[in-house]
CSV table of C-alpha atoms and ligand atoms in Angstrom, one decimal:
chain,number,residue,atom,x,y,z
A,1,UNK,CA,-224.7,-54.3,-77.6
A,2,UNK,CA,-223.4,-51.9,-74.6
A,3,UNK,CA,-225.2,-51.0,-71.7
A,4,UNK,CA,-226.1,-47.2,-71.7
A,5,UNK,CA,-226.5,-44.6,-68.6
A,6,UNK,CA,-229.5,-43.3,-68.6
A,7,UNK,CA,-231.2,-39.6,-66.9
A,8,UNK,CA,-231.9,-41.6,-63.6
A,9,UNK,CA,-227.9,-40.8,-63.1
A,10,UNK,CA,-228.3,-37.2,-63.3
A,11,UNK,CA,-226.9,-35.3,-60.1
A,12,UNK,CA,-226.9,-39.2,-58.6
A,13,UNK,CA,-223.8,-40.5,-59.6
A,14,UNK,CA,-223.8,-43.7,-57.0
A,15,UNK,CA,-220.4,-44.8,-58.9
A,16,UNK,CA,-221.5,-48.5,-57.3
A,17,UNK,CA,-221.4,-49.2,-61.0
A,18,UNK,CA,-217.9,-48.3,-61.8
A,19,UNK,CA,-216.8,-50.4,-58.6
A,20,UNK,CA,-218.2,-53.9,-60.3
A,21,UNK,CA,-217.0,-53.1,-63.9
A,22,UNK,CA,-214.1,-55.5,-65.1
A,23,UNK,CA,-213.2,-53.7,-67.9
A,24,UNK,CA,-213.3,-50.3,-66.0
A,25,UNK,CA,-215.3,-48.4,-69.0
A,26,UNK,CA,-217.7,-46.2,-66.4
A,27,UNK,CA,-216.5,-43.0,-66.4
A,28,UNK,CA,-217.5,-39.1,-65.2
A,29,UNK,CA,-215.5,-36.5,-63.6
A,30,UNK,CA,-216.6,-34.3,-60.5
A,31,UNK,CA,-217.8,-31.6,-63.4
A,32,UNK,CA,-219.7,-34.4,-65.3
A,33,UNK,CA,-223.4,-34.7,-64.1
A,34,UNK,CA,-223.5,-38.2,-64.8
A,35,UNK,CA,-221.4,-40.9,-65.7
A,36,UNK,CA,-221.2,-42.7,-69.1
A,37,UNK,CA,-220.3,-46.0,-70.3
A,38,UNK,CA,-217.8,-46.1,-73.4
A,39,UNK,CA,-219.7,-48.2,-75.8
A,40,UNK,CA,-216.7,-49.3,-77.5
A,41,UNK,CA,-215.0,-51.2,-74.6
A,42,UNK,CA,-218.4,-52.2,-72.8
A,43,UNK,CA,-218.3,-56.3,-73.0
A,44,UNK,CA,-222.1,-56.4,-72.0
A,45,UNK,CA,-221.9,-58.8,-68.7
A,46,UNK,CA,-224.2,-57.2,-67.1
A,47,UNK,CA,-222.8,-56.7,-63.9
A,48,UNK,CA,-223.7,-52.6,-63.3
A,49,UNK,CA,-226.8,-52.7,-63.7
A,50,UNK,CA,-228.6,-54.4,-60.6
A,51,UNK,CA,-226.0,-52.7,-58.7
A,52,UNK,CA,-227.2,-48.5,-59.8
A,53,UNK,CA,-229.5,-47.9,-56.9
A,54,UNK,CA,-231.7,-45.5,-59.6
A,55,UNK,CA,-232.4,-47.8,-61.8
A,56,UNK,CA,-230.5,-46.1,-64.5
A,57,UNK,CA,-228.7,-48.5,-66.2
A,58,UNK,CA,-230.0,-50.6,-69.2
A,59,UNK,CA,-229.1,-52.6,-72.6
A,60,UNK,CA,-229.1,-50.7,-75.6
A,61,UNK,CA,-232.0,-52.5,-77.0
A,62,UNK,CA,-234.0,-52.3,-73.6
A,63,UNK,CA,-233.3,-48.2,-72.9
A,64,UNK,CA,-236.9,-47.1,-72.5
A,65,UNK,CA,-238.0,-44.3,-75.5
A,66,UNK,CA,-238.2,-41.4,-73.8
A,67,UNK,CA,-234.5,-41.8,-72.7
A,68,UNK,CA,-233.5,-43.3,-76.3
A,69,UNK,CA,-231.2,-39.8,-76.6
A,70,UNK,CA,-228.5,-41.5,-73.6
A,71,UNK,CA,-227.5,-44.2,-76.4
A,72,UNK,CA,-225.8,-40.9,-78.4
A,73,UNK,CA,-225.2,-39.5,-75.1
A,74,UNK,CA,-223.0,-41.6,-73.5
A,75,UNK,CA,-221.3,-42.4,-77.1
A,76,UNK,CA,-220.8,-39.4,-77.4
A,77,UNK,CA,-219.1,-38.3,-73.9
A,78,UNK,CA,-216.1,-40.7,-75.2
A,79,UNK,CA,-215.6,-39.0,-78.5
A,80,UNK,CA,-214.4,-35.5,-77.3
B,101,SF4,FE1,-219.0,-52.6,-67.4
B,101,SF4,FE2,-220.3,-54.9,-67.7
B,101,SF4,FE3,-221.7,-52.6,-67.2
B,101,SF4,FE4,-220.6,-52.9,-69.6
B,101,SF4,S1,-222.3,-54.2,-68.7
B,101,SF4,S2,-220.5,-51.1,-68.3
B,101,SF4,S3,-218.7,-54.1,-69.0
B,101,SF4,S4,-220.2,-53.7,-65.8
């Protein structure tokens, strides 16, 4: 189960996350207005999250429901 980026991110984009990822799967470009973790390479350690200093990060099964639409969203972002 992947960690997901959530609205916190928005206009944020701290990138303290991407720094502690081992398998480098945070991504966004300058354009982006937040950045996204590729569910499909995420190996669920844990490490981002206590480091996004919004609080934007969470499990899949722990997103809270009014940001349930980031699951799709950051799945999305890696399908283009
Ligand atoms: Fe990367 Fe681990 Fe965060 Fe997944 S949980 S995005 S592997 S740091």
């Amino acid at each position: 189960m992947p960690y997901v980026i959530c609205e916190p991110c928005i206009g944020v984009k701290d990138k303290s996350c991407v720094a502690v990822c081992p398998v480098d799967c945070i991504h966004g470009t300058d354009d982006d207005t937040q950045l996204y973790i590729d569910p499909s390479e995420c190996i669920d350690c844990g490490l981002c999250e206590p480091e996004c200093p919004v609080d934007a990060i969470f499990m899949e099964d722990e997103v809270p429901e009014k940001w349930q639409n980031f699951i799709q969203i950051n799945a999305d972002y890696y399908k283009k």
